[in-house]
PDB file of C-alpha atoms in Angstrom:
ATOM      1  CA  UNK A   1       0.000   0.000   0.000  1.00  0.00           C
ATOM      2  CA  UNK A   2       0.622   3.497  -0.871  1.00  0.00           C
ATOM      3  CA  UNK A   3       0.101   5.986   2.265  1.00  0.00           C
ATOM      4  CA  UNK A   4      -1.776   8.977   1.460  1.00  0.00           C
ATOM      5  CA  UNK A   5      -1.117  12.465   3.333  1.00  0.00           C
ATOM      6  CA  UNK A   6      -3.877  14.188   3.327  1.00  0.00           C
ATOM      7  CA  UNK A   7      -1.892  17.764   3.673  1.00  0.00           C
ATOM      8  CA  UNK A   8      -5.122  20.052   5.238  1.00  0.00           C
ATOM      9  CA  UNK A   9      -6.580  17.078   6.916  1.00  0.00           C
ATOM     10  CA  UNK A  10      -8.284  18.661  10.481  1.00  0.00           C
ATOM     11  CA  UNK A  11      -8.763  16.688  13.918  1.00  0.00           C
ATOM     12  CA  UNK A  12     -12.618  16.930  15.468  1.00  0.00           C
ATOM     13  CA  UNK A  13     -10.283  19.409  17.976  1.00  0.00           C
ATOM     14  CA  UNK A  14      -9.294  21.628  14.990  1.00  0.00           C
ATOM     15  CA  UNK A  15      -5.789  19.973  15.642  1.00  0.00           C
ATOM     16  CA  UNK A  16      -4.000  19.806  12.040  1.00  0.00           C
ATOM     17  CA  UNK A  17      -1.007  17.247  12.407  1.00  0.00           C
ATOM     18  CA  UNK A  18      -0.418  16.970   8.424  1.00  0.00           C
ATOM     19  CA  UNK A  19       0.420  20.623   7.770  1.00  0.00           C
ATOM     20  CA  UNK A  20       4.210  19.966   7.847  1.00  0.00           C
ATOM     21  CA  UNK A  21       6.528  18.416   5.671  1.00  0.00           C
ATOM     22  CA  UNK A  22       7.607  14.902   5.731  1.00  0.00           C
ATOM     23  CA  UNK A  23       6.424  12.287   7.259  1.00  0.00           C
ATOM     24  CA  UNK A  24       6.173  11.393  11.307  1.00  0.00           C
ATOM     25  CA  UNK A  25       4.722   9.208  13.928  1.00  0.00           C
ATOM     26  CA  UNK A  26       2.524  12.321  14.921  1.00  0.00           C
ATOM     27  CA  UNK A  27       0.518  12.555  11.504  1.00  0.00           C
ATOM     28  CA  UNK A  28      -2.902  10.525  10.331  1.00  0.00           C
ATOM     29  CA  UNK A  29      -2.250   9.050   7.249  1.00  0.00           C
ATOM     30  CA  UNK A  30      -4.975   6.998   5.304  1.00  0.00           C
ATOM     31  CA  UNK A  31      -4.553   4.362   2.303  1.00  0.00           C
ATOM     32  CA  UNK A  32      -7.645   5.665   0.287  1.00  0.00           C
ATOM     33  CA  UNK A  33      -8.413   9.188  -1.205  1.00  0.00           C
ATOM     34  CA  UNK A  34     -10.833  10.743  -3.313  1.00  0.00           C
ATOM     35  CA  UNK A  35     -10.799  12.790  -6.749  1.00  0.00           C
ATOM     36  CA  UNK A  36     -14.402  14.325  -6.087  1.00  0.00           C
ATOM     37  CA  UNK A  37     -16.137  15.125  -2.475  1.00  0.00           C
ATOM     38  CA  UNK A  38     -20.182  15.586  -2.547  1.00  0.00           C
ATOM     39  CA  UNK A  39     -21.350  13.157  -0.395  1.00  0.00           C
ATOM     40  CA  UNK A  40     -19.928  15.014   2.676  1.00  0.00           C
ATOM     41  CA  UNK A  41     -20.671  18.737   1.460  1.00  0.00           C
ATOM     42  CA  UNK A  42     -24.246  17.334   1.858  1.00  0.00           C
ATOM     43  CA  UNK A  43     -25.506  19.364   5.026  1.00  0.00           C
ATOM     44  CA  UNK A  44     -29.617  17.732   5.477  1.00  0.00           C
ATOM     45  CA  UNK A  45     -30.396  14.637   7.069  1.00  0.00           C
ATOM     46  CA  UNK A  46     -31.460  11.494   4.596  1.00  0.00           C
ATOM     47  CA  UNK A  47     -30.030  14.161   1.704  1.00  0.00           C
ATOM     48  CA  UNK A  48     -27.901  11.341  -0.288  1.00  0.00           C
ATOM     49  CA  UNK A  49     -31.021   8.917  -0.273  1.00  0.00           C
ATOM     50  CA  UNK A  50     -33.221  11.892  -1.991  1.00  0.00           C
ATOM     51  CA  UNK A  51     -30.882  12.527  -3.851  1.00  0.00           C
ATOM     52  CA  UNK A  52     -30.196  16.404  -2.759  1.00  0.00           C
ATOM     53  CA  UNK A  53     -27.859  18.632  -3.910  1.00  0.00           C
ATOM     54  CA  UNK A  54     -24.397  18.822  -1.585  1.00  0.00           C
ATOM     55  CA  UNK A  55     -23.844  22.395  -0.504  1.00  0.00           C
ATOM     56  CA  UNK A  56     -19.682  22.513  -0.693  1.00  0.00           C
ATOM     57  CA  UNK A  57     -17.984  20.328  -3.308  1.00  0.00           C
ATOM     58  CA  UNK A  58     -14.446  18.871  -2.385  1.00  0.00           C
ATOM     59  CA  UNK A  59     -11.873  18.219  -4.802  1.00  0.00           C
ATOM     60  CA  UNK A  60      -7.624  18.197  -4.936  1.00  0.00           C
ATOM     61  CA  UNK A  61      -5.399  20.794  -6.150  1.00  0.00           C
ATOM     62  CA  UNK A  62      -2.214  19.323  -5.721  1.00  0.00           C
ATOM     63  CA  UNK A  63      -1.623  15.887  -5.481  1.00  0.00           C
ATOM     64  CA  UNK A  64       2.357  14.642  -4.740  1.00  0.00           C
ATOM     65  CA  UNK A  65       4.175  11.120  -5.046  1.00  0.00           C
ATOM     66  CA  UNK A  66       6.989  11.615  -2.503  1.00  0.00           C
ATOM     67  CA  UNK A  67       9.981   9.359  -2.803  1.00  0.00           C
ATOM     68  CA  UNK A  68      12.599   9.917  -0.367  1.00  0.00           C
ATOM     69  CA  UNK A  69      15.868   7.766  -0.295  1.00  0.00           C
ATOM     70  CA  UNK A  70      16.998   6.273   3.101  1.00  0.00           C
ATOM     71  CA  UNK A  71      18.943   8.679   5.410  1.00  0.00           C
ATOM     72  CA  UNK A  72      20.753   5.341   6.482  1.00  0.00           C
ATOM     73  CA  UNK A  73      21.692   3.788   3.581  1.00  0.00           C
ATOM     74  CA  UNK A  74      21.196   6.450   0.195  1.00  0.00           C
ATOM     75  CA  UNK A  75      21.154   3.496  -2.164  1.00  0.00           C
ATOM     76  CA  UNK A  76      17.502   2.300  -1.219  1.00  0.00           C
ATOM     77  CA  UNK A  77      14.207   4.721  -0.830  1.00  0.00           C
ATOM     78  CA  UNK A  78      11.526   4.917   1.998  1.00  0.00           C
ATOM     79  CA  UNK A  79       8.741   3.659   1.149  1.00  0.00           C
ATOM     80  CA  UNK A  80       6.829   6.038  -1.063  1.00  0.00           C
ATOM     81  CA  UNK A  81       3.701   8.441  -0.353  1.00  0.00           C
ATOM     82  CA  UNK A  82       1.048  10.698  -1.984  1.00  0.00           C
ATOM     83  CA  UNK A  83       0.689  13.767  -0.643  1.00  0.00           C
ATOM     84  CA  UNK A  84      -2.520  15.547  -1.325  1.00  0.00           C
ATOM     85  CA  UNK A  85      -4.216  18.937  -0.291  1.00  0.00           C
ATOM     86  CA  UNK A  86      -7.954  19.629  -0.628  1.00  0.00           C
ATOM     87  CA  UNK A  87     -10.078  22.876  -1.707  1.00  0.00           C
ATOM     88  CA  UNK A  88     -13.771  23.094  -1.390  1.00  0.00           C
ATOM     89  CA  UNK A  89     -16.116  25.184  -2.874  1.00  0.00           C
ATOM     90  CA  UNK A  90     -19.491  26.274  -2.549  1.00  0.00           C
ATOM     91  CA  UNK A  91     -21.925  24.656  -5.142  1.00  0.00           C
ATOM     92  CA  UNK A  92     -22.969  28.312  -5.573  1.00  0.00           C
ATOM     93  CA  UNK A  93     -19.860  29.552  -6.717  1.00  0.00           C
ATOM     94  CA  UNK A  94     -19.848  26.705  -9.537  1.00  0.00           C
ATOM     95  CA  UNK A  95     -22.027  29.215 -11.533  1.00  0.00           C
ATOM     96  CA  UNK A  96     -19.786  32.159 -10.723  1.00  0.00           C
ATOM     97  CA  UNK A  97     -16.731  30.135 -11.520  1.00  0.00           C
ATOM     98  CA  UNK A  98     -16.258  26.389 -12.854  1.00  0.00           C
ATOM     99  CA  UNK A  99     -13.396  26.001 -13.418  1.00  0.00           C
ATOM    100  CA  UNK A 100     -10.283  25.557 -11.390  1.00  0.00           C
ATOM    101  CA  UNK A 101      -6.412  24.568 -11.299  1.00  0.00           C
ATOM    102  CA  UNK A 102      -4.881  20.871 -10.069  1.00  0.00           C
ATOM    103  CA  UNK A 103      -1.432  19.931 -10.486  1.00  0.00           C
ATOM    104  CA  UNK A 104       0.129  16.133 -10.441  1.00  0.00           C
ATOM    105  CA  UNK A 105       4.024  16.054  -9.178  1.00  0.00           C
ATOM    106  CA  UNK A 106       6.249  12.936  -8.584  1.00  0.00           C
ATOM    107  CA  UNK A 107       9.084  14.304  -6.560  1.00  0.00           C
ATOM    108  CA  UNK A 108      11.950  12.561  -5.548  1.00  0.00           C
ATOM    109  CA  UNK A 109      14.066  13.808  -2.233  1.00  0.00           C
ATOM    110  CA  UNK A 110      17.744  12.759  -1.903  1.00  0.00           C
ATOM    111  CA  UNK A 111      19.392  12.770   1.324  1.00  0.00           C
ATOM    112  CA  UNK A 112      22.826  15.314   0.558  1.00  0.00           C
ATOM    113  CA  UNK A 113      24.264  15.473   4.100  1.00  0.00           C
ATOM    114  CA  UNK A 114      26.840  13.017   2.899  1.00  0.00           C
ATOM    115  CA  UNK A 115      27.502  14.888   0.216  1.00  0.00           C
ATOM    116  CA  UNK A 116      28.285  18.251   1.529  1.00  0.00           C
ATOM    117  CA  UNK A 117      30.127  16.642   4.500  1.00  0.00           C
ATOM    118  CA  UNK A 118      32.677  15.215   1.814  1.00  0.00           C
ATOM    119  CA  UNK A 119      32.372  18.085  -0.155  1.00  0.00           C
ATOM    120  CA  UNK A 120      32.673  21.173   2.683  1.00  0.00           C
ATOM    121  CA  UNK A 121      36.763  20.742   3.407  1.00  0.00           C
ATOM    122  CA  UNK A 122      37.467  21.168  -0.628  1.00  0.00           C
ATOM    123  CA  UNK A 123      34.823  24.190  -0.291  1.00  0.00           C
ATOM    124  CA  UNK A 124      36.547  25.852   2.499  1.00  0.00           C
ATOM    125  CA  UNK A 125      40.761  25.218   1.108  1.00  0.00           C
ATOM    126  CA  UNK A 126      39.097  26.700  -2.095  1.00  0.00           C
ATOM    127  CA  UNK A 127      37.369  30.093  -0.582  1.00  0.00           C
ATOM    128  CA  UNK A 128      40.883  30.343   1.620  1.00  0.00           C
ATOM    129  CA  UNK A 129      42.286  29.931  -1.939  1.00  0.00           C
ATOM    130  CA  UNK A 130      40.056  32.820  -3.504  1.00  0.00           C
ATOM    131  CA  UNK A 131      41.638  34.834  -0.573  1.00  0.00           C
ATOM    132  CA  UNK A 132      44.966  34.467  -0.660  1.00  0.00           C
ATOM    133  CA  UNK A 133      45.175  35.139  -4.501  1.00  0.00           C
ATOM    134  CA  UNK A 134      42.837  38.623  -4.107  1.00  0.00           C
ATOM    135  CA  UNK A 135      45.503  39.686  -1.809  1.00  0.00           C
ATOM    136  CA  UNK A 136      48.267  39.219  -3.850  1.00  0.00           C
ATOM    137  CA  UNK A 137      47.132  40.640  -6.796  1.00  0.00           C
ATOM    138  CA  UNK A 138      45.435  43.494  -4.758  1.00  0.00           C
ATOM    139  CA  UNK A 139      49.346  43.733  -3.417  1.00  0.00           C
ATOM    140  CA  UNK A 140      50.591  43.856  -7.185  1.00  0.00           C
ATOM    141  CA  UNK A 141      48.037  46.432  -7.943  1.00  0.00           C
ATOM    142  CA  UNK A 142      48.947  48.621  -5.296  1.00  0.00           C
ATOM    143  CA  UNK A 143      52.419  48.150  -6.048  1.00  0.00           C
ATOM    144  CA  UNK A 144      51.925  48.981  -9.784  1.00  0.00           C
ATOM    145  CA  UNK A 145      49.551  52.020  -8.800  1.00  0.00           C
ATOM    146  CA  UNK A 146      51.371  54.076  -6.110  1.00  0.00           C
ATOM    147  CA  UNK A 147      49.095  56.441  -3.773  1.00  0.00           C
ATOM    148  CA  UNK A 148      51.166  59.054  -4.066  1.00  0.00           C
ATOM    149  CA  UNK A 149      50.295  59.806  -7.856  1.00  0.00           C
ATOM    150  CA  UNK A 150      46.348  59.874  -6.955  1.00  0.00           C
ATOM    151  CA  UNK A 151      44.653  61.781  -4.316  1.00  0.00           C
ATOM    152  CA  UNK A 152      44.686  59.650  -1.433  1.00  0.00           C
ATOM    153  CA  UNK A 153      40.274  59.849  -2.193  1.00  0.00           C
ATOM    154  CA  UNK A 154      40.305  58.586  -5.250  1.00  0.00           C
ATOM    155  CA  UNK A 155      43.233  55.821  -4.959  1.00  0.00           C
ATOM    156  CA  UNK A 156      40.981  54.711  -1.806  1.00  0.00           C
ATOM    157  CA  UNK A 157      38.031  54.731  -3.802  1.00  0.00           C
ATOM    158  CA  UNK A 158      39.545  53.234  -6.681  1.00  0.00           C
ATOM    159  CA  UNK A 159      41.507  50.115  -4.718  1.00  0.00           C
ATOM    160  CA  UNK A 160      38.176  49.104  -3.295  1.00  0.00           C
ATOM    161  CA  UNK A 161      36.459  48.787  -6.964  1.00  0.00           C
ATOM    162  CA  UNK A 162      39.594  46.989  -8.207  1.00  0.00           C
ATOM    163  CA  UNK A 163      39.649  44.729  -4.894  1.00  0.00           C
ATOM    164  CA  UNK A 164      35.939  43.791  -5.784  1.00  0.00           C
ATOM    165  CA  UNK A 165      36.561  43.272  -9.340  1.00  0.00           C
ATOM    166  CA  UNK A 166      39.329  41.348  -8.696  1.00  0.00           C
ATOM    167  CA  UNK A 167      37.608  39.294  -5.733  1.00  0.00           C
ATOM    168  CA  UNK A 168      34.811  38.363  -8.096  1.00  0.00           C
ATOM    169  CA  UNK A 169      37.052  36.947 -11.521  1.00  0.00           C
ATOM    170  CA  UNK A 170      39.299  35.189  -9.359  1.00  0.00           C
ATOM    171  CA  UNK A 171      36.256  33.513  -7.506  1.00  0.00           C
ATOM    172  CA  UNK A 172      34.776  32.702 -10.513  1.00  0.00           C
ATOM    173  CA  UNK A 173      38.046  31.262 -12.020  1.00  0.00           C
ATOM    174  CA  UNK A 174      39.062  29.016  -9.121  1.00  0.00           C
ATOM    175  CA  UNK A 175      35.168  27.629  -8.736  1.00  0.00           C
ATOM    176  CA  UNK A 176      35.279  26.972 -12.096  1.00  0.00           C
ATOM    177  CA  UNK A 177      37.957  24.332 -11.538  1.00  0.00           C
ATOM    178  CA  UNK A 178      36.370  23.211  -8.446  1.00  0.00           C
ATOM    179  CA  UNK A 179      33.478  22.547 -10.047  1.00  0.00           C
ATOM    180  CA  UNK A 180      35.555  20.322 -13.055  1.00  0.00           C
ATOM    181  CA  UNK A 181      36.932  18.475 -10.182  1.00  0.00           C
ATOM    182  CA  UNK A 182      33.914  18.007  -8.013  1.00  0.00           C
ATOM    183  CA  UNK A 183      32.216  16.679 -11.045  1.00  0.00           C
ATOM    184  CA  UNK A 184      35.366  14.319 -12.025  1.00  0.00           C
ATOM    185  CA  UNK A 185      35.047  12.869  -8.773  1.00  0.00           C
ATOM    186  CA  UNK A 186      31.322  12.223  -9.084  1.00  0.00           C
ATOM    187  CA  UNK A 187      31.669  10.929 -12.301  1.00  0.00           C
ATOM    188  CA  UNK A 188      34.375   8.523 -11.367  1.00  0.00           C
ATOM    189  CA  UNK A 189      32.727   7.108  -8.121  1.00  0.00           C
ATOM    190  CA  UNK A 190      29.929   6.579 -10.533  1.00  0.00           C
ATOM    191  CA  UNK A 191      31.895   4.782 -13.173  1.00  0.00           C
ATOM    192  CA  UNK A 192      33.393   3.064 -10.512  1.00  0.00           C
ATOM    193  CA  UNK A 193      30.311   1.427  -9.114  1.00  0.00           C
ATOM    194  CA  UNK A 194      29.783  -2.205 -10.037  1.00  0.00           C
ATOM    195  CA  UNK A 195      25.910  -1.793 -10.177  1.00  0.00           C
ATOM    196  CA  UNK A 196      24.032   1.542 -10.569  1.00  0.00           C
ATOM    197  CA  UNK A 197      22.659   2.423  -6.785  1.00  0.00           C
ATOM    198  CA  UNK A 198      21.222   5.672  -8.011  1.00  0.00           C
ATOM    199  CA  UNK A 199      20.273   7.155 -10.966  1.00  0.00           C
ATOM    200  CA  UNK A 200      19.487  10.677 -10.492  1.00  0.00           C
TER     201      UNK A 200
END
């Protein structure tokens, strides 16, 4: 079975447990779900056996397949859910305004704390990297550019904008390489692999 999430799904105490992301022991989660509400929008007594009119029609307006792979071991996936919020609207409002938007997602959620653990020292040696290049060039610069032929103003003004411009093309430069290498590494782990875990 499938578990359904009914997203606005509300308690007889008004409590709301669904509302959040995810899933947790705390929510009520069913195994059926409906595409159109009107037996329950009808509001007098024997109403569905004389055939009467429901006063609030119930449909959904976004319906979700969640898959989520296992915190514990990234090569397998929870098991999978629909998650599902309901609008209603008045059967008088039908002749004001018919018609109305849905949407259908399958979403898949991959667990990256791994990831960015393995990832976060190379991240950090390359912003120290960024650094120490900016201030020798910056260095260079000011070697190249003496303050004494500007007004001290202007050479101020002027070494910030170059320290910025320079800041930003080295950045770029060296995270361009990172990002060859980052991707060189996850292309090799994945070439490595005897049999395909995850296919993203």
């Amino acid at each position: 079975d499938v578990p359904v999430k009914i997203r606005n799904f509300r308690q007889s105490d008004d409590a709301t447990p669904n509302n959040e992301d995810g899933i947790d022991s705390s929510m009520v989660l069913t195994r059926r779900f409906f595409v159109v509400d009107t037996l329950s929008g009808i509001t007098s007594n024997g109403g569905f056996i004389n055939r009467n009119l429901p006063q609030i029609l119930r449909y959904p307006i976004s319906i979700e397949l969640v898959v989520n792979s296992d915190s514990d071991n990234p090569s397998t996936i929870n098991r999978p859910y629909l998650d599902i919020t309901y609008r209603e609207k008045r059967l008088t409002d039908l002749d004001i305004d018919p018609t109305d938007e849905a949407d259908f997602k399958s979403v898949y959620k991959l667990e990256l704390t791994s990831l960015w653990s393995r990832t976060h020292p190379l991240f950090i040696v390359a912003n120290c990297l960024v650094f120490i290049v900016v201030i020798i060039r910056i260095y260079i610069w000011n070697r190249h550019n003496p303050s004494i032929n500007y007004d001290q103003k202007k050479h101020k003004s002027k070494m910030i904008l170059t320290f910025v411009v320079l800041y930003i093309s080295t950045w770029a430069n060296i995270f361009f390489y990172y990002m060859i290498i980052m991707t060189g590494v996850w292309y090799g782990e994945y070439k490595l692999n005897n049999d395909v875990e995850i296919l993203l």
